GROMACS .gro file of C-alpha atoms in nm:
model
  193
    1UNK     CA    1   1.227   1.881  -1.371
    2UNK     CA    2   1.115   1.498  -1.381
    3UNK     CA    3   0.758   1.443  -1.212
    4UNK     CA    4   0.814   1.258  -0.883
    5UNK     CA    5   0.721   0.924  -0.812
    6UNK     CA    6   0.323   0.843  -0.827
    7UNK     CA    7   0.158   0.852  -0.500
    8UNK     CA    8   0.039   0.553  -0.359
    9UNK     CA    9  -0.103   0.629  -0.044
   10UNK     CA   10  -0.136   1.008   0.125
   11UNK     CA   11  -0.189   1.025   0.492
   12UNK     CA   12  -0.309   1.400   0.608
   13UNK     CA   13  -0.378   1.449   0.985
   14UNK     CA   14  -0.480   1.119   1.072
   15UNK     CA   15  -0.521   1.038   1.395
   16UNK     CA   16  -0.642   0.720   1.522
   17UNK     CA   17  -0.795   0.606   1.890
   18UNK     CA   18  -1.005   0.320   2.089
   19UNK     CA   19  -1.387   0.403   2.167
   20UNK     CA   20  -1.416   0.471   2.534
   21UNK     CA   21  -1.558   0.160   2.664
   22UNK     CA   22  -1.911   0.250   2.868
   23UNK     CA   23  -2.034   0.046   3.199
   24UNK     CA   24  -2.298  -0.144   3.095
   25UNK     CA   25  -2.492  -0.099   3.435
   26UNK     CA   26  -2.498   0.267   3.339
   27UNK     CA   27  -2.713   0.481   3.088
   28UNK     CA   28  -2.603   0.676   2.828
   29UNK     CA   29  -2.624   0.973   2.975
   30UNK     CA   30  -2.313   0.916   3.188
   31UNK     CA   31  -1.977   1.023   3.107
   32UNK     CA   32  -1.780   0.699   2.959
   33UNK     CA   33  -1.556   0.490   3.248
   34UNK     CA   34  -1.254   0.571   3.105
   35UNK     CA   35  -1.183   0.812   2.794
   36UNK     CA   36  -1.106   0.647   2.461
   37UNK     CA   37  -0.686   0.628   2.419
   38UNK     CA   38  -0.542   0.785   2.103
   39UNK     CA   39  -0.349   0.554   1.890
   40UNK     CA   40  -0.214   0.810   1.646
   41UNK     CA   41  -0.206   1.153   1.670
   42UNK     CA   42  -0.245   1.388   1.312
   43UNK     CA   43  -0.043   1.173   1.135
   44UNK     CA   44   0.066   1.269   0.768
   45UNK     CA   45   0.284   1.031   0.551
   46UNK     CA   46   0.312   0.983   0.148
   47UNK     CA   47   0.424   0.628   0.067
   48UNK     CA   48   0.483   0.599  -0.309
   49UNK     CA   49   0.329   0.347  -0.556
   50UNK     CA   50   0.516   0.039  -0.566
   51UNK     CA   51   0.674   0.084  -0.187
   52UNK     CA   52   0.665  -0.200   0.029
   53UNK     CA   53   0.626  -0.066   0.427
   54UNK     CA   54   0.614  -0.282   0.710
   55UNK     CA   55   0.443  -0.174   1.058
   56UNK     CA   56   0.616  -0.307   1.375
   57UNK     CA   57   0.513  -0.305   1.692
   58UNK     CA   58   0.435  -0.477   1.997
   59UNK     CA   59   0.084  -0.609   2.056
   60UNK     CA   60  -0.205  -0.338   2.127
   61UNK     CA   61  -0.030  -0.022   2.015
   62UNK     CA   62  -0.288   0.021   1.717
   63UNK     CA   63  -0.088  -0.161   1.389
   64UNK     CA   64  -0.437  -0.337   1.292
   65UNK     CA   65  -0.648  -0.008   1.406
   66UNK     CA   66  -0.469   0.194   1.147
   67UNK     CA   67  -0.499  -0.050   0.853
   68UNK     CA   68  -0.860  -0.079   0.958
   69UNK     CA   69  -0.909   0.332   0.962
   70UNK     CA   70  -0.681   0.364   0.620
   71UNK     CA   71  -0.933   0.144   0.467
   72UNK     CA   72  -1.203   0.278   0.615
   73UNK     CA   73  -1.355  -0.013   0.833
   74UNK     CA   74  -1.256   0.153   1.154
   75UNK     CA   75  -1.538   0.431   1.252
   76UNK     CA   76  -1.263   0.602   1.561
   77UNK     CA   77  -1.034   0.769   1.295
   78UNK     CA   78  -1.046   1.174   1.166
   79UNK     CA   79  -0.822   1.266   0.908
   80UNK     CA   80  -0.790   1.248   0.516
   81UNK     CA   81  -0.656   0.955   0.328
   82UNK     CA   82  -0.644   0.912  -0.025
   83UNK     CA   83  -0.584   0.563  -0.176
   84UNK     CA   84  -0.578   0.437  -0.516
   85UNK     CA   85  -0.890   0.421  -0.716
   86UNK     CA   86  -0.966   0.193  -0.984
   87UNK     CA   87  -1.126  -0.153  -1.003
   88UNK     CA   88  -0.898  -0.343  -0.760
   89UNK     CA   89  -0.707  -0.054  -0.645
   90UNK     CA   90  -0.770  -0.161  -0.246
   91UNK     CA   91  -0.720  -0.515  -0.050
   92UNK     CA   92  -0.777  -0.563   0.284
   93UNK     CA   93  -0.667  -0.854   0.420
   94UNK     CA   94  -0.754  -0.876   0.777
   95UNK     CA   95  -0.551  -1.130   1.073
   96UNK     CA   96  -0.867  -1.346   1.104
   97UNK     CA   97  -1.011  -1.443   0.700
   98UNK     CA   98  -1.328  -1.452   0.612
   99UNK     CA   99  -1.363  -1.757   0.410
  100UNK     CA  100  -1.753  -1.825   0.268
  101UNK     CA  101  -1.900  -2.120   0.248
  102UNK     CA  102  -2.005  -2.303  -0.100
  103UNK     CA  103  -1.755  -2.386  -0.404
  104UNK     CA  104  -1.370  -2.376  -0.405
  105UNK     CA  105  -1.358  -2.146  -0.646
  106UNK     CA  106  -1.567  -1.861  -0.484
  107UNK     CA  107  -1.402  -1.937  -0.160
  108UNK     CA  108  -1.078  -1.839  -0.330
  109UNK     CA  109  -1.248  -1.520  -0.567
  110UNK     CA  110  -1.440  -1.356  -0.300
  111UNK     CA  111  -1.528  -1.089  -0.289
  112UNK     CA  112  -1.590  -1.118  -0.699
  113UNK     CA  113  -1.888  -1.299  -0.795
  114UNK     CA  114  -1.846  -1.646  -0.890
  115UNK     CA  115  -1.760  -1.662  -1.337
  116UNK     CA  116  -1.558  -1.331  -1.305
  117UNK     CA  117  -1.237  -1.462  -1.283
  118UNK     CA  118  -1.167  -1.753  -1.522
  119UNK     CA  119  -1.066  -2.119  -1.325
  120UNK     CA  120  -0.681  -2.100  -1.449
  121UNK     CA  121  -0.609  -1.804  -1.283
  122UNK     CA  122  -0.758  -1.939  -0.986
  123UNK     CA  123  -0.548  -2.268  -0.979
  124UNK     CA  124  -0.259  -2.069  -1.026
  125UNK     CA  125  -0.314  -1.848  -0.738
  126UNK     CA  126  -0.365  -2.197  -0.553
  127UNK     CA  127  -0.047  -2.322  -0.684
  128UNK     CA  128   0.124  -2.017  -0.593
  129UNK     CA  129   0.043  -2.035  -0.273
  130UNK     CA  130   0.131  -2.396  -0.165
  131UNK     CA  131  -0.262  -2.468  -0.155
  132UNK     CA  132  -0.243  -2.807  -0.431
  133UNK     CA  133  -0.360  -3.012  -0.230
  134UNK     CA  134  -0.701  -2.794  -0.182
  135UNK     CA  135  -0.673  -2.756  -0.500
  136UNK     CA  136  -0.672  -3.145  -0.609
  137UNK     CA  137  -1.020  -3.133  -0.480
  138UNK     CA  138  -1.139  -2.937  -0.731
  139UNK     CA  139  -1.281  -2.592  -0.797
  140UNK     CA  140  -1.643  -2.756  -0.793
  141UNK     CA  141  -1.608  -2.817  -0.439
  142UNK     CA  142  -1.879  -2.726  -0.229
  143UNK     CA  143  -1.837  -2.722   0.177
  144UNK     CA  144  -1.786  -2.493   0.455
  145UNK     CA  145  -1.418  -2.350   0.386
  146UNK     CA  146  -1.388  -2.152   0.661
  147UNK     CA  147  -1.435  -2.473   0.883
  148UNK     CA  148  -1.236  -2.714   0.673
  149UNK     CA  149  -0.922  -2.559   0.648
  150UNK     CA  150  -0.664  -2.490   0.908
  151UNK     CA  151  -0.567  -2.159   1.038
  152UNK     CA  152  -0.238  -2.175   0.758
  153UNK     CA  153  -0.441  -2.248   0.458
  154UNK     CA  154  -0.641  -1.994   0.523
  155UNK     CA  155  -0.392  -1.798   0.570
  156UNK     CA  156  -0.252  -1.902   0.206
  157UNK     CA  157  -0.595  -1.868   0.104
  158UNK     CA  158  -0.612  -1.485   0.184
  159UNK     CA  159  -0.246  -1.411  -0.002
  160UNK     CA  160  -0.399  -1.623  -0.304
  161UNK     CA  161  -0.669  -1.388  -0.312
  162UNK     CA  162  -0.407  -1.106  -0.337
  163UNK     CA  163  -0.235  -1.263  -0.624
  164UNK     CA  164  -0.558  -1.268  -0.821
  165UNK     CA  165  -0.688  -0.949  -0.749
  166UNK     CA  166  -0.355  -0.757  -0.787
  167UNK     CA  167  -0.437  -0.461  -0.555
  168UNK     CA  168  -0.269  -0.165  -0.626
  169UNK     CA  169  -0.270  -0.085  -0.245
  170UNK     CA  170  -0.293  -0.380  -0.010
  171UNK     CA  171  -0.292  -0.340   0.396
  172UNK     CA  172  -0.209  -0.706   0.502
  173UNK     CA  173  -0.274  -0.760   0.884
  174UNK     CA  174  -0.030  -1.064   1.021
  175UNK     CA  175  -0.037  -1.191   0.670
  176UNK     CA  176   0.216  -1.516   0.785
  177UNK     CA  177   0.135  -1.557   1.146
  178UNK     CA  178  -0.055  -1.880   1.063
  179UNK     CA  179   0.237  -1.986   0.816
  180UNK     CA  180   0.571  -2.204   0.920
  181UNK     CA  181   0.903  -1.965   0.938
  182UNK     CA  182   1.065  -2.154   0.663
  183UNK     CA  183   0.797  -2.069   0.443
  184UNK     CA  184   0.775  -1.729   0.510
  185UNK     CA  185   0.992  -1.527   0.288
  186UNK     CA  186   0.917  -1.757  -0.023
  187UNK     CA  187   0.575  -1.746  -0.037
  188UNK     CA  188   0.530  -1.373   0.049
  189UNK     CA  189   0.808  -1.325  -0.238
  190UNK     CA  190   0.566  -1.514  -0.505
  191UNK     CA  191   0.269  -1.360  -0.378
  192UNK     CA  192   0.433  -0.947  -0.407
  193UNK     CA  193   0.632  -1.040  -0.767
   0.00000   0.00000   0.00000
C-alpha cells in the first residue's frame, strides 16, 4: 500500500476562546464580568502538505484567533498542533505588518538578519510583488517603512516576504484586504507558484 500524502498540518483537540474581559474598577479576586466565549471547540483536522485552505467567515467569529493559536502567538488555546519543522517551515503573516525601520532590504528580509539573503532574491521578491517602484529606490534605503508606505505596499511587502522565505506552512491573515480586486488573483498566484 502507497504511503499517504505527507502531513502538513495536524490539528488534535484544539479548541480556541476570548479571555474573559475583567472590570477594571474591580480586583482580581472577583469572578470575571462576563466568561471568556469559546471560538472552537476540540477541533481535530489533518491538512496535507502542499494544500491550499481558505477560512471564511464573517467578522469576529475567531478566523485570526485560530491562525494566531496554530502558530502559537495566541496564549487562550489548549490542544496539540504539530506544524512543519525545519528552517523556514512556519510564516505568519498577520492583517496589520510589522514593517521595521532602517534599510530596504531588511525591511523586506525581516525577520532574517540583514546579509542572509543575497540582494537579487530580494529584488525579485519586489518585482514579484508589484513593489518596483520601492524598489527603484534602492535596497540601501534607510527610513521608517512602516510609515512610508501605504497600507497596499505593505501589504505586497508582507507576500514578498513569503516568496523569499518559502514557508512550508504559511497562515496568511487578510493577506489582500489592502490590495485592489483586479490585482488580487494575480499576485497571490505569483506569490503561491
Amino acid at each position: 500500500q502507497a504511503p499517504g500524502p505527507e502531513i502538513g498540518l495536524q490539528i488534535k483537540k484544539l479548541s480556541v476562546w476570548t479571555p474573559a474581559p475583567h472590570d477594571p474598577f474591580c480586583d482580581d479576586a472577583r469572578p470575571p464580568a462576563r466568561p471568556p466565549a469559546t471560538l472552537l471547540d476540540s477541533l481535530s483536522l489533518n491538512i496535507a502538505a502542499g494544500a491550499r485552505v481558505l477560512l471564511a467567515g464573517p467578522s469576529g467569529v475567531g478566523k485570526s484567533s485560530l491562525l494566531r493559536a496554530l502558530c502559537g502567538a495566541w496564549p487562550f488555546a489548549e490542544g496539540h498542533v504539530q506544524l512543519p519543522i525545519g528552517e523556514s517551515a512556519i510564516f505568519f503573516m498577520p492583517a496589520e505588518v510589522f514593517v521595521p525601520s532602517g534599510e530596504l532590504r531588511e525591511a523586506v528580509s525581516y525577520p532574517v538578519p540583514k546579509g542572509v539573503i543575497a540582494d537579487k532574491a530580494i529584488e525579485s521578491a519586489l518585482r514579484t510583488v508589484g513593489l518596483d517602484i520601492v524598489l527603484a529606490q534602492g535596497l540601501d534605503r534607510e527610513m521608517d517603512w512602516g510609515l512610508a508606505l501605504s497600507c497596499g505596499q505593505k501589504a505586497r511587502l508582507s507576500l514578498a516576504r513569503l516568496v523569499l522565505h518559502k514557508p512550508r506552512f504559511a497562515a496568511l491573515d487578510e493577506p489582500l484586504a489592502h490590495i485592489d480586486d483586479a490585482s488580487r488573483v494575480k499576485l497571490l498566484g505569483a506569490c503561491l507558484n
